[in-house]
mmCIF file of C-alpha atoms in Angstrom:
data_model
loop_
_atom_site.group_PDB
_atom_site.id
_atom_site.type_symbol
_atom_site.label_atom_id
_atom_site.label_comp_id
_atom_site.label_asym_id
_atom_site.label_seq_id
_atom_site.Cartn_x
_atom_site.Cartn_y
_atom_site.Cartn_z
ATOM 1 C CA MET A 295 -13.522 31.682 -23.080
ATOM 2 C CA THR A 296 -9.669 33.069 -22.138
ATOM 3 C CA LEU A 297 -9.057 36.188 -20.033
ATOM 4 C CA PRO A 298 -6.527 38.520 -19.886
ATOM 5 C CA ALA A 299 -4.474 37.354 -16.590
ATOM 6 C CA ASN A 300 -5.375 40.592 -14.943
ATOM 7 C CA LYS A 301 -8.957 40.948 -16.003
ATOM 8 C CA ILE A 302 -10.981 41.795 -13.277
ATOM 9 C CA ILE A 303 -13.908 39.652 -12.564
ATOM 10 C CA THR A 304 -16.982 40.379 -10.482
ATOM 11 C CA ILE A 305 -18.694 37.473 -8.762
ATOM 12 C CA ASN A 306 -19.818 36.824 -5.485
ATOM 13 C CA ASP A 307 -19.888 34.301 -3.252
ATOM 14 C CA ARG A 308 -22.304 32.057 -4.270
ATOM 15 C CA GLY A 309 -20.663 32.399 -7.889
ATOM 16 C CA ALA A 310 -17.206 31.188 -6.212
ATOM 17 C CA ARG A 311 -18.760 28.154 -4.908
ATOM 18 C CA ALA A 312 -20.815 27.129 -7.748
ATOM 19 C CA ALA A 313 -17.257 27.218 -9.318
ATOM 20 C CA THR A 314 -16.261 23.643 -10.826
ATOM 21 C CA THR A 315 -12.609 23.708 -11.323
ATOM 22 C CA PHE A 316 -10.208 26.403 -9.724
ATOM 23 C CA GLY A 317 -6.729 26.646 -11.203
ATOM 24 C CA SER A 318 -5.228 23.390 -11.753
ATOM 25 C CA LEU A 319 -7.444 21.969 -9.308
ATOM 26 C CA SER A 320 -10.606 19.816 -10.642
ATOM 27 C CA ALA A 321 -13.550 18.754 -8.980
ATOM 28 C CA GLY A 322 -13.078 15.691 -6.806
ATOM 29 C CA GLY A 323 -9.354 16.538 -5.566
ATOM 30 C CA GLY A 324 -8.569 13.111 -6.975
ATOM 31 C CA ASN A 325 -8.829 9.958 -7.404
ATOM 32 C CA MET A 326 -8.826 7.892 -4.107
ATOM 33 C CA VAL A 327 -11.066 9.621 -1.223
ATOM 34 C CA PHE A 328 -10.235 9.190 2.319
ATOM 35 C CA ILE A 329 -13.939 7.953 4.136
ATOM 36 C CA LYS A 330 -13.188 6.805 7.605
ATOM 37 C CA LYS A 331 -10.405 5.501 9.799
ATOM 38 C CA LEU A 332 -11.201 3.062 12.825
ATOM 39 C CA THR A 333 -8.571 3.115 15.376
ATOM 40 C CA ALA A 334 -8.029 -0.140 17.644
ATOM 41 C CA SER A 335 -7.788 0.013 21.822
ATOM 42 C CA SER A 336 -8.363 -3.008 22.796
ATOM 43 C CA ASP A 337 -11.403 -3.579 20.919
ATOM 44 C CA SER A 338 -13.137 -7.248 19.813
ATOM 45 C CA ASN A 339 -13.671 -5.807 16.353
ATOM 46 C CA LEU A 340 -13.378 -2.812 14.115
ATOM 47 C CA THR A 341 -16.413 -2.610 11.730
ATOM 48 C CA PHE A 342 -17.455 -0.456 8.680
ATOM 49 C CA HIS A 343 -20.954 -0.208 8.320
ATOM 50 C CA ASN A 344 -22.486 1.792 5.620
ATOM 51 C CA GLY A 345 -24.543 5.000 6.800
ATOM 52 C CA VAL A 346 -23.234 4.209 10.490
ATOM 53 C CA SER A 347 -20.687 6.868 11.832
ATOM 54 C CA SER A 348 -20.075 8.883 8.310
ATOM 55 C CA VAL A 349 -19.017 5.330 6.371
ATOM 56 C CA VAL A 350 -19.364 5.159 3.093
ATOM 57 C CA LEU A 351 -19.693 1.241 1.697
ATOM 58 C CA ASP A 352 -22.438 1.237 -1.372
ATOM 59 C CA SER A 353 -23.048 2.380 -5.012
ATOM 60 C CA THR A 354 -20.347 5.529 -4.347
ATOM 61 C CA TYR A 355 -17.711 4.170 -5.517
ATOM 62 C CA LYS A 356 -17.066 0.873 -7.993
ATOM 63 C CA GLU A 357 -14.128 -0.044 -5.674
ATOM 64 C CA TYR A 358 -13.227 0.101 -2.217
ATOM 65 C CA LEU A 359 -9.513 -0.006 -0.183
ATOM 66 C CA PHE A 360 -8.902 -0.845 3.485
ATOM 67 C CA THR A 361 -5.384 -0.184 4.814
ATOM 68 C CA PHE A 362 -4.191 -1.877 7.878
ATOM 69 C CA LYS A 363 -1.461 -0.040 9.867
ATOM 70 C CA ASN A 364 0.063 -1.848 12.609
ATOM 71 C CA ILE A 365 -2.353 -4.134 13.865
ATOM 72 C CA HIS A 366 -1.118 -5.419 17.091
ATOM 73 C CA PRO A 367 -3.394 -7.813 18.725
ATOM 74 C CA SER A 368 -3.484 -8.810 22.710
ATOM 75 C CA ALA A 369 -2.101 -12.095 22.258
ATOM 76 C CA GLU A 370 -0.895 -13.842 19.084
ATOM 77 C CA SER A 371 -3.739 -14.402 16.798
ATOM 78 C CA ASP A 372 -4.819 -14.180 12.714
ATOM 79 C CA LEU A 373 -6.638 -10.889 11.651
ATOM 80 C CA LEU A 374 -9.653 -11.900 10.193
ATOM 81 C CA PHE A 375 -12.511 -10.299 8.082
ATOM 82 C CA GLN A 376 -16.414 -11.262 7.182
ATOM 83 C CA ALA A 377 -19.198 -9.556 5.560
ATOM 84 C CA ASN A 378 -22.913 -8.975 6.017
ATOM 85 C CA ALA A 379 -25.200 -8.452 3.183
ATOM 86 C CA VAL A 380 -27.872 -5.114 3.157
ATOM 87 C CA GLY A 381 -30.039 -5.920 6.146
ATOM 88 C CA ALA A 382 -28.029 -8.825 7.301
ATOM 89 C CA SER A 383 -26.359 -10.319 10.235
ATOM 90 C CA GLY A 384 -24.218 -12.593 11.815
ATOM 91 C CA PHE A 385 -21.062 -11.828 9.331
ATOM 92 C CA ASN A 386 -21.729 -15.004 7.604
ATOM 93 C CA GLU A 387 -21.608 -14.531 3.988
ATOM 94 C CA THR A 388 -20.571 -17.281 1.652
ATOM 95 C CA ILE A 389 -16.868 -17.277 0.470
ATOM 96 C CA THR A 390 -14.623 -18.934 -1.648
ATOM 97 C CA SER A 391 -11.155 -17.608 -1.643
ATOM 98 C CA THR A 392 -7.656 -18.405 -2.327
ATOM 99 C CA PHE A 393 -4.106 -18.218 0.224
ATOM 100 C CA PHE A 394 -0.764 -18.057 -0.576
ATOM 101 C CA ARG A 395 2.279 -16.502 1.291
ATOM 102 C CA ALA A 396 6.009 -16.269 1.262
ATOM 103 C CA TYR A 397 8.004 -16.388 4.715
ATOM 104 C CA HIS A 398 11.285 -16.119 5.745
ATOM 105 C CA ASN A 399 12.797 -16.499 9.605
ATOM 106 C CA GLU A 400 14.990 -14.092 11.371
ATOM 107 C CA ALA A 401 17.181 -16.963 11.861
ATOM 108 C CA GLY A 402 17.478 -16.962 8.176
ATOM 109 C CA ASN A 403 17.627 -20.839 8.069
ATOM 110 C CA ASP A 404 13.704 -21.456 7.214
ATOM 111 C CA THR A 405 12.071 -20.170 3.710
ATOM 112 C CA THR A 406 8.989 -21.199 1.686
ATOM 113 C CA LEU A 407 6.540 -19.944 -1.096
ATOM 114 C CA ALA A 408 3.261 -21.630 -0.804
ATOM 115 C CA TYR A 409 -0.211 -22.438 -1.237
ATOM 116 C CA VAL A 410 -1.933 -22.856 2.222
ATOM 117 C CA ALA A 411 -5.251 -25.020 2.147
ATOM 118 C CA GLY A 412 -6.080 -24.357 5.412
ATOM 119 C CA LEU A 413 -6.451 -20.401 5.605
ATOM 120 C CA ASP A 414 -8.367 -20.461 1.950
ATOM 121 C CA GLN A 415 -12.471 -21.446 2.121
ATOM 122 C CA ALA A 416 -14.625 -22.873 -0.356
ATOM 123 C CA GLN A 417 -17.925 -21.941 -0.257
ATOM 124 C CA GLY A 418 -17.330 -21.639 3.537
ATOM 125 C CA THR A 419 -19.154 -18.898 5.558
ATOM 126 C CA GLY A 420 -16.228 -18.229 8.102
ATOM 127 C CA PHE A 421 -14.291 -15.136 8.582
ATOM 128 C CA SER A 422 -11.729 -14.938 5.926
ATOM 129 C CA THR A 423 -7.875 -14.982 6.871
ATOM 130 C CA LEU A 424 -5.925 -11.721 6.308
ATOM 131 C CA THR A 425 -2.852 -12.563 8.223
ATOM 132 C CA ASP A 426 -1.784 -15.830 9.966
ATOM 133 C CA GLY A 427 -1.249 -15.826 13.673
ATOM 134 C CA ILE A 428 0.382 -12.276 14.547
ATOM 135 C CA GLY A 429 2.977 -12.392 17.346
ATOM 136 C CA SER A 430 5.952 -14.160 18.744
ATOM 137 C CA SER A 431 6.693 -17.411 20.538
ATOM 138 C CA SER A 432 4.361 -19.389 22.998
ATOM 139 C CA GLY A 433 1.137 -17.362 21.954
ATOM 140 C CA THR A 434 2.684 -14.011 23.450
ATOM 141 C CA VAL A 435 3.229 -10.950 21.513
ATOM 142 C CA ASN A 436 5.874 -8.212 21.756
ATOM 143 C CA ASN A 437 5.506 -4.759 21.635
ATOM 144 C CA ASP A 438 6.599 -4.284 18.372
ATOM 145 C CA ASP A 439 4.561 -6.919 16.857
ATOM 146 C CA ASN A 440 2.076 -5.983 13.984
ATOM 147 C CA ALA A 441 0.884 -6.549 10.896
ATOM 148 C CA SER A 442 0.441 -3.942 7.993
ATOM 149 C CA GLY A 443 -1.366 -4.190 4.365
ATOM 150 C CA TYR A 444 -4.303 -3.782 2.474
ATOM 151 C CA LEU A 445 -7.512 -5.377 1.441
ATOM 152 C CA ARG A 446 -9.408 -3.798 -1.902
ATOM 153 C CA LEU A 447 -13.225 -4.640 -2.779
ATOM 154 C CA PHE A 448 -14.874 -4.364 -5.594
ATOM 155 C CA ASN A 449 -18.278 -3.067 -6.386
ATOM 156 C CA PRO A 450 -19.759 -4.231 -3.158
ATOM 157 C CA SER A 451 -23.163 -2.596 -4.145
ATOM 158 C CA SER A 452 -23.676 -4.751 -7.093
ATOM 159 C CA THR A 453 -27.158 -6.997 -7.550
ATOM 160 C CA THR A 454 -26.088 -8.726 -10.002
ATOM 161 C CA PHE A 455 -22.444 -10.089 -9.586
ATOM 162 C CA VAL A 456 -20.337 -11.846 -6.668
ATOM 163 C CA LYS A 457 -18.315 -9.645 -4.886
ATOM 164 C CA HIS A 458 -14.406 -9.750 -5.550
ATOM 165 C CA PHE A 459 -11.532 -8.754 -3.253
ATOM 166 C CA MET A 460 -7.626 -9.213 -2.843
ATOM 167 C CA GLY A 461 -5.077 -8.143 -0.982
ATOM 168 C CA ILE A 462 -1.670 -8.601 0.531
ATOM 169 C CA THR A 463 -0.555 -8.075 4.325
ATOM 170 C CA ASN A 464 3.294 -8.630 5.745
ATOM 171 C CA GLN A 465 3.176 -9.305 9.439
ATOM 172 C CA GLN A 466 5.654 -11.095 12.047
ATOM 173 C CA ASN A 467 4.185 -14.307 12.961
ATOM 174 C CA PRO A 468 5.275 -16.752 16.077
ATOM 175 C CA ALA A 469 9.011 -17.629 16.101
ATOM 176 C CA VAL A 470 9.954 -14.507 14.570
ATOM 177 C CA TYR A 471 9.235 -14.492 10.929
ATOM 178 C CA SER A 472 8.389 -12.595 8.280
ATOM 179 C CA VAL A 473 5.168 -13.678 6.669
ATOM 180 C CA ASN A 474 3.935 -12.352 3.223
ATOM 181 C CA ASN A 475 0.252 -13.039 2.679
ATOM 182 C CA TYR A 476 -1.804 -12.794 -0.839
ATOM 183 C CA PHE A 477 -5.395 -13.508 -0.606
ATOM 184 C CA ALA A 478 -8.164 -13.216 -2.810
ATOM 185 C CA GLY A 479 -12.075 -14.508 -3.666
ATOM 186 C CA TYR A 480 -14.995 -13.142 -3.683
ATOM 187 C CA PHE A 481 -18.325 -13.207 -1.678
ATOM 188 C CA ASN A 482 -20.462 -15.573 -3.749
ATOM 189 C CA THR A 483 -23.730 -13.405 -3.626
ATOM 190 C CA THR A 484 -25.779 -10.985 -5.895
ATOM 191 C CA SER A 485 -27.090 -8.978 -2.935
ATOM 192 C CA ALA A 486 -25.071 -5.910 -1.774
ATOM 193 C CA ILE A 487 -22.660 -5.993 0.850
ATOM 194 C CA ASP A 488 -22.958 -2.878 3.299
ATOM 195 C CA GLU A 489 -21.177 -4.103 6.273
ATOM 196 C CA ILE A 490 -17.369 -5.123 6.685
ATOM 197 C CA GLN A 491 -16.066 -6.546 10.188
ATOM 198 C CA PHE A 492 -12.365 -7.145 10.770
ATOM 199 C CA LYS A 493 -11.245 -9.246 14.103
ATOM 200 C CA MET A 494 -8.712 -11.356 15.581
ATOM 201 C CA ALA A 495 -9.235 -15.162 15.243
ATOM 202 C CA SER A 496 -8.757 -14.797 19.339
ATOM 203 C CA GLY A 497 -8.478 -11.878 21.693
ATOM 204 C CA ASN A 498 -8.761 -8.204 20.802
ATOM 205 C CA ILE A 499 -7.147 -5.876 18.415
ATOM 206 C CA ASP A 500 -4.856 -3.897 20.930
ATOM 207 C CA ALA A 501 -3.852 -1.335 18.398
ATOM 208 C CA GLY A 502 -3.630 -0.325 15.000
ATOM 209 C CA ASP A 503 -5.684 1.695 11.785
ATOM 210 C CA ILE A 504 -7.850 0.397 9.573
ATOM 211 C CA CYS A 505 -8.852 3.110 6.757
ATOM 212 C CA LEU A 506 -11.462 2.993 4.495
ATOM 213 C CA TYR A 507 -10.916 4.821 1.069
ATOM 214 C CA GLY A 508 -13.118 5.124 -2.052
ATOM 215 C CA ILE A 509 -11.812 4.525 -5.417
ATOM 216 C CA LEU A 510 -13.300 6.690 -7.977
ATOM 217 C CA MET B 508 -24.241 39.809 0.127
ATOM 218 C CA SER B 509 -21.000 41.384 -0.333
ATOM 219 C CA LEU B 510 -19.185 41.303 -3.457
ATOM 220 C CA ILE B 511 -15.442 40.139 -3.895
ATOM 221 C CA LYS B 512 -13.195 41.115 -6.582
ATOM 222 C CA TYR B 513 -10.870 38.315 -8.301
ATOM 223 C CA ASN B 514 -8.660 38.773 -11.254
ATOM 224 C CA ASP B 515 -8.099 35.143 -13.384
ATOM 225 C CA ARG B 516 -4.941 35.159 -12.059
ATOM 226 C CA SER B 517 -6.387 35.185 -7.947
ATOM 227 C CA LEU B 518 -8.429 32.133 -9.437
ATOM 228 C CA ARG B 519 -5.659 30.034 -11.065
ATOM 229 C CA ASN B 520 -3.801 30.224 -8.196
ATOM 230 C CA LEU B 521 -5.558 29.240 -5.744
ATOM 231 C CA THR B 522 -4.160 26.121 -3.595
ATOM 232 C CA THR B 523 -7.439 24.979 -1.917
ATOM 233 C CA THR B 524 -11.075 25.096 -3.019
ATOM 234 C CA PRO B 525 -13.957 24.933 -1.342
ATOM 235 C CA ALA B 526 -15.814 22.011 0.104
ATOM 236 C CA ALA B 527 -18.785 22.070 -2.726
ATOM 237 C CA VAL B 528 -15.550 21.286 -4.924
ATOM 238 C CA THR B 529 -14.016 18.795 -2.983
ATOM 239 C CA GLY B 530 -16.676 17.339 -1.283
ATOM 240 C CA ASN B 531 -14.750 17.913 1.740
ATOM 241 C CA SER B 532 -12.613 14.765 0.836
ATOM 242 C CA PRO B 533 -9.591 16.080 -1.657
ATOM 243 C CA GLY B 534 -7.692 13.324 -2.935
ATOM 244 C CA ALA B 535 -6.054 11.058 -0.332
ATOM 245 C CA LEU B 536 -3.026 10.140 -2.367
ATOM 246 C CA VAL B 537 -0.808 13.264 -2.342
ATOM 247 C CA HIS B 538 2.083 13.694 -4.542
ATOM 248 C CA ILE B 539 5.031 14.538 -2.484
ATOM 249 C CA LYS B 540 7.989 14.439 -4.344
ATOM 250 C CA THR B 541 9.502 13.478 -7.900
ATOM 251 C CA LEU B 542 13.066 12.480 -8.284
ATOM 252 C CA THR B 543 14.814 11.908 -11.780
ATOM 253 C CA ALA B 544 17.775 9.909 -11.742
ATOM 254 C CA SER B 545 20.413 10.859 -14.940
ATOM 255 C CA SER B 546 23.500 8.699 -14.748
ATOM 256 C CA SER B 547 22.892 9.047 -11.272
ATOM 257 C CA ALA B 548 24.273 6.605 -8.348
ATOM 258 C CA SER B 549 21.238 6.737 -5.943
ATOM 259 C CA LEU B 550 18.184 8.518 -5.317
ATOM 260 C CA THR B 551 17.563 9.346 -1.695
ATOM 261 C CA PHE B 552 14.449 10.579 -0.124
ATOM 262 C CA VAL B 553 14.986 12.256 3.392
ATOM 263 C CA HIS B 554 12.885 13.491 5.377
ATOM 264 C CA GLY B 555 13.167 17.796 5.702
ATOM 265 C CA SER B 556 15.050 17.716 2.340
ATOM 266 C CA SER B 557 14.391 18.991 -0.810
ATOM 267 C CA ASP B 558 10.578 19.648 0.193
ATOM 268 C CA VAL B 559 10.530 15.461 1.038
ATOM 269 C CA VAL B 560 7.845 14.520 3.848
ATOM 270 C CA LEU B 561 8.813 11.295 5.183
ATOM 271 C CA ASP B 562 7.341 11.243 8.925
ATOM 272 C CA SER B 563 4.018 11.108 10.660
ATOM 273 C CA THR B 564 2.375 13.034 8.542
ATOM 274 C CA TYR B 565 1.214 10.549 6.238
ATOM 275 C CA PRO B 566 0.561 6.662 7.817
ATOM 276 C CA ILE B 567 1.615 4.819 4.665
ATOM 277 C CA TYR B 568 3.773 6.259 2.234
ATOM 278 C CA LYS B 569 4.116 4.939 -1.590
ATOM 279 C CA PHE B 570 6.996 4.518 -4.244
ATOM 280 C CA GLU B 571 6.509 4.275 -7.855
ATOM 281 C CA PHE B 572 9.532 3.555 -9.799
ATOM 282 C CA ILE B 573 9.290 4.268 -13.760
ATOM 283 C CA ASN B 574 11.565 3.006 -16.165
ATOM 284 C CA LEU B 575 14.534 2.667 -14.117
ATOM 285 C CA ASN B 576 17.108 1.585 -16.604
ATOM 286 C CA PRO B 577 20.929 0.705 -15.394
ATOM 287 C CA ALA B 578 24.107 2.118 -17.252
ATOM 288 C CA SER B 579 25.563 -1.166 -16.970
ATOM 289 C CA ASP B 580 23.572 -4.390 -18.133
ATOM 290 C CA ASP B 581 22.835 -7.704 -15.705
ATOM 291 C CA LYS B 582 22.022 -4.960 -12.588
ATOM 292 C CA LYS B 583 19.467 -5.492 -9.688
ATOM 293 C CA PHE B 584 17.591 -2.450 -8.211
ATOM 294 C CA GLN B 585 17.739 -1.920 -4.658
ATOM 295 C CA VAL B 586 16.143 -0.391 -1.555
ATOM 296 C CA ASN B 587 17.527 0.217 1.911
ATOM 297 C CA PHE B 588 16.126 2.711 4.964
ATOM 298 C CA ARG B 589 17.918 5.080 7.429
ATOM 299 C CA ASP B 590 16.971 4.439 11.286
ATOM 300 C CA GLY B 591 18.947 7.222 12.783
ATOM 301 C CA GLY B 592 22.668 8.840 11.757
ATOM 302 C CA THR B 593 23.124 8.934 8.086
ATOM 303 C CA ASN B 594 23.830 5.355 7.262
ATOM 304 C CA TYR B 595 21.146 3.359 5.033
ATOM 305 C CA ASP B 596 21.650 0.309 7.497
ATOM 306 C CA ALA B 597 18.246 -0.709 8.890
ATOM 307 C CA THR B 598 18.103 -4.194 9.724
ATOM 308 C CA LYS B 599 15.949 -5.803 7.594
ATOM 309 C CA THR B 600 14.119 -9.602 7.292
ATOM 310 C CA THR B 601 12.494 -9.868 4.195
ATOM 311 C CA THR B 602 10.828 -12.717 1.863
ATOM 312 C CA ASN B 603 11.463 -12.445 -2.306
ATOM 313 C CA PHE B 604 9.579 -14.274 -4.653
ATOM 314 C CA PHE B 605 8.901 -13.969 -8.577
ATOM 315 C CA ALA B 606 6.786 -15.049 -11.474
ATOM 316 C CA PHE B 607 8.789 -14.996 -15.084
ATOM 317 C CA ASN B 608 7.945 -15.937 -18.661
ATOM 318 C CA ARG B 609 10.450 -15.643 -21.726
ATOM 319 C CA GLU B 610 10.010 -13.535 -24.926
ATOM 320 C CA GLY B 611 10.967 -16.772 -27.115
ATOM 321 C CA SER B 612 10.068 -19.854 -25.752
ATOM 322 C CA GLY B 613 8.046 -19.505 -22.883
ATOM 323 C CA ASP B 614 8.903 -21.660 -20.419
ATOM 324 C CA PRO B 615 7.447 -19.714 -17.202
ATOM 325 C CA GLY B 616 8.940 -20.092 -13.750
ATOM 326 C CA PHE B 617 7.447 -19.439 -10.403
ATOM 327 C CA SER B 618 9.698 -19.319 -7.607
ATOM 328 C CA TYR B 619 11.059 -18.302 -4.110
ATOM 329 C CA SER B 620 14.095 -16.435 -4.670
ATOM 330 C CA THR B 621 16.671 -17.621 -2.158
ATOM 331 C CA GLY B 622 19.637 -15.192 -1.678
ATOM 332 C CA ASN B 623 17.451 -12.446 -2.492
ATOM 333 C CA ASP B 624 16.172 -12.519 0.655
ATOM 334 C CA LEU B 625 17.619 -11.243 4.330
ATOM 335 C CA ALA B 626 17.309 -12.398 7.875
ATOM 336 C CA GLN B 627 18.231 -9.853 10.010
ATOM 337 C CA SER B 628 20.841 -7.970 7.915
ATOM 338 C CA THR B 629 21.891 -4.323 7.105
ATOM 339 C CA ALA B 630 22.523 -5.068 3.766
ATOM 340 C CA VAL B 631 20.809 -3.566 0.650
ATOM 341 C CA GLN B 632 17.240 -5.543 -0.036
ATOM 342 C CA VAL B 633 16.829 -6.502 -3.515
ATOM 343 C CA ILE B 634 13.729 -5.350 -5.375
ATOM 344 C CA SER B 635 14.032 -6.219 -8.839
ATOM 345 C CA GLU B 636 15.699 -8.914 -10.921
ATOM 346 C CA SER B 637 19.037 -8.231 -13.473
ATOM 347 C CA ALA B 638 17.749 -5.607 -15.623
ATOM 348 C CA GLY B 639 19.101 -5.202 -19.134
ATOM 349 C CA ASN B 640 20.626 -1.707 -20.286
ATOM 350 C CA GLY B 641 18.803 -1.465 -23.377
ATOM 351 C CA ALA B 642 17.454 1.465 -24.517
ATOM 352 C CA ASP B 643 14.285 0.045 -24.195
ATOM 353 C CA GLU B 644 15.018 -2.286 -21.075
ATOM 354 C CA SER B 645 14.342 -0.897 -17.455
ATOM 355 C CA VAL B 646 12.465 -1.904 -13.811
ATOM 356 C CA SER B 647 9.177 -0.004 -13.142
ATOM 357 C CA GLY B 648 6.809 -0.559 -10.118
ATOM 358 C CA GLU B 649 5.951 0.218 -6.620
ATOM 359 C CA MET B 650 6.873 -0.197 -2.942
ATOM 360 C CA THR B 651 4.637 0.810 -0.023
ATOM 361 C CA LEU B 652 6.032 1.751 3.285
ATOM 362 C CA PHE B 653 3.991 1.438 6.259
ATOM 363 C CA ASN B 654 4.263 4.155 9.621
ATOM 364 C CA PRO B 655 7.834 4.905 9.125
ATOM 365 C CA SER B 656 7.599 7.281 12.118
ATOM 366 C CA SER B 657 6.340 4.936 14.470
ATOM 367 C CA THR B 658 8.643 4.423 17.554
ATOM 368 C CA THR B 659 6.773 1.632 18.840
ATOM 369 C CA PHE B 660 6.187 -0.927 15.857
ATOM 370 C CA VAL B 661 8.741 -2.719 13.254
ATOM 371 C CA LYS B 662 8.297 -0.905 9.428
ATOM 372 C CA HIS B 663 6.420 -3.032 7.111
ATOM 373 C CA PHE B 664 7.086 -2.347 3.548
ATOM 374 C CA MET B 665 6.272 -4.243 0.254
ATOM 375 C CA SER B 666 7.187 -3.943 -3.090
ATOM 376 C CA ARG B 667 6.067 -5.305 -6.409
ATOM 377 C CA THR B 668 8.353 -4.763 -9.664
ATOM 378 C CA ASN B 669 8.225 -5.996 -13.445
ATOM 379 C CA THR B 670 12.095 -6.374 -14.647
ATOM 380 C CA TYR B 671 12.911 -6.597 -18.688
ATOM 381 C CA TYR B 672 15.665 -9.020 -17.486
ATOM 382 C CA THR B 673 19.042 -8.968 -19.340
ATOM 383 C CA SER B 674 18.332 -12.226 -21.441
ATOM 384 C CA ASP B 675 14.853 -11.400 -22.415
ATOM 385 C CA ILE B 676 12.584 -12.377 -19.673
ATOM 386 C CA SER B 677 9.442 -10.536 -17.971
ATOM 387 C CA TYR B 678 10.316 -11.138 -14.074
ATOM 388 C CA ASP B 679 7.844 -9.756 -11.773
ATOM 389 C CA VAL B 680 9.364 -9.886 -8.556
ATOM 390 C CA TYR B 681 7.374 -9.555 -5.021
ATOM 391 C CA VAL B 682 9.169 -8.055 -1.943
ATOM 392 C CA ALA B 683 8.152 -7.772 1.609
ATOM 393 C CA GLY B 684 9.399 -7.676 4.900
ATOM 394 C CA TYR B 685 10.093 -5.068 8.241
ATOM 395 C CA CYS B 686 12.968 -3.165 9.337
ATOM 396 C CA ASN B 687 13.042 -4.538 12.424
ATOM 397 C CA VAL B 688 13.953 -1.260 14.743
ATOM 398 C CA THR B 689 11.874 0.759 16.689
ATOM 399 C CA ALA B 690 13.717 4.263 15.504
ATOM 400 C CA ALA B 691 11.954 5.935 13.304
ATOM 401 C CA ILE B 692 12.724 5.769 9.592
ATOM 402 C CA ASP B 693 13.325 8.910 8.090
ATOM 403 C CA GLY B 694 14.755 8.538 4.812
ATOM 404 C CA VAL B 695 14.829 5.762 2.234
ATOM 405 C CA GLN B 696 17.799 4.940 -0.486
ATOM 406 C CA PHE B 697 17.435 3.413 -4.175
ATOM 407 C CA THR B 698 20.409 2.035 -5.727
ATOM 408 C CA PHE B 699 21.755 -0.525 -8.364
ATOM 409 C CA GLU B 700 23.997 -2.992 -7.073
ATOM 410 C CA SER B 701 27.589 -2.299 -7.550
ATOM 411 C CA GLY B 702 27.110 1.506 -7.465
ATOM 412 C CA GLY B 703 26.028 1.479 -10.856
ATOM 413 C CA ASN B 704 24.573 4.799 -12.413
ATOM 414 C CA PHE B 705 20.935 4.783 -13.812
ATOM 415 C CA ASP B 706 18.061 6.428 -15.617
ATOM 416 C CA GLY B 707 14.406 7.011 -14.262
ATOM 417 C CA THR B 708 12.325 8.406 -12.087
ATOM 418 C CA ILE B 709 10.832 7.588 -8.573
ATOM 419 C CA LYS B 710 7.671 9.218 -7.349
ATOM 420 C CA LEU B 711 6.578 9.359 -3.479
ATOM 421 C CA TYR B 712 3.243 9.575 -2.256
ATOM 422 C CA GLY B 713 1.684 10.190 0.942
ATOM 423 C CA ILE B 714 -1.699 8.434 1.668
ATOM 424 C CA LYS B 715 -3.951 10.365 4.018
ATOM 425 C CA ASP B 716 -6.036 8.620 6.814
ATOM 426 C CA SER B 717 -8.036 12.079 7.780
#
């Protein structure tokens, strides 16, 4: 029904609340929904667990997106992640994954584009690599050293399929390189995944944000 | 319960919705600005200018490139960043690699693009291959910029574009790196090489973290 623009409509507050469209805004307000931000402050890990601290990581969304902003370790180290199936612990799900990267040093005399065999997994249960070492030379880390990027996780609540993931990060690594990392793979389980943990290979995450979004 | 009188215009003009509609979670990808090039030498997003937001309002910004068509044939699309002052000359270290395939014979390739990366350079960063200027030829893609307002960290960015290459090749170009500055980045400028004019659209989005 189309009403004249100045036609008075009398509704009560319940009526307004019950409306499903307002102006040009549709229900849902967008296809990418912010769920949770965890901010590191010398933390050993950052963990997103469905149902804990307002985290949603279940069948509500078919795809989830984690963003990494300025991940800064306490000492030169790799950023890693793993998952737990519902009801499980230990962050040791079985992973098969790929990892390749391009890098270029600030001196301008060393470049590469290559698969990195040591940073993939073949039915491994260890933490999977999101970045190689973030930091500066001699295992130290400068104040401005960090990594940023994202990780997409597909349909973690499925009890039929393996759980695919893929992502990209960019980082500074020891000896002052810009390193662009590409990783993908799957948790080789048909159990639902409801918990994801991020940590450094050694030391703490000194600073940085990881945000979780649901994709409608 | 008291009655409130609305007319249809008042409902249409609402800019925020009740929690019942948005579930307290409005979209996290927020459109900020669309710039359209029409024989333009550059498209520039400057915080505070023409409703552009490029500061701490959002932790992550995303640019989308839609059908950027250079006026002259065989031109690469490029970006630079402003880190104080008015010049687009932030120091950058970057990587650049691509995959390609020809329309005719196939003959695909995958390689690091030496010569299109930067090492502590203030020059523009190439983010496409050489685009054709035919009516149906262009560059499209995206670029993500992380936390440009930080005065602590270097500023990472990463882009992926697809180019209709001048000699009928599809080029998938991946560029990433960082502005190696701790000054805030408050402006981003897009151009084609040699200052050539171009048509097309670039959209800027902010990604919310709350």
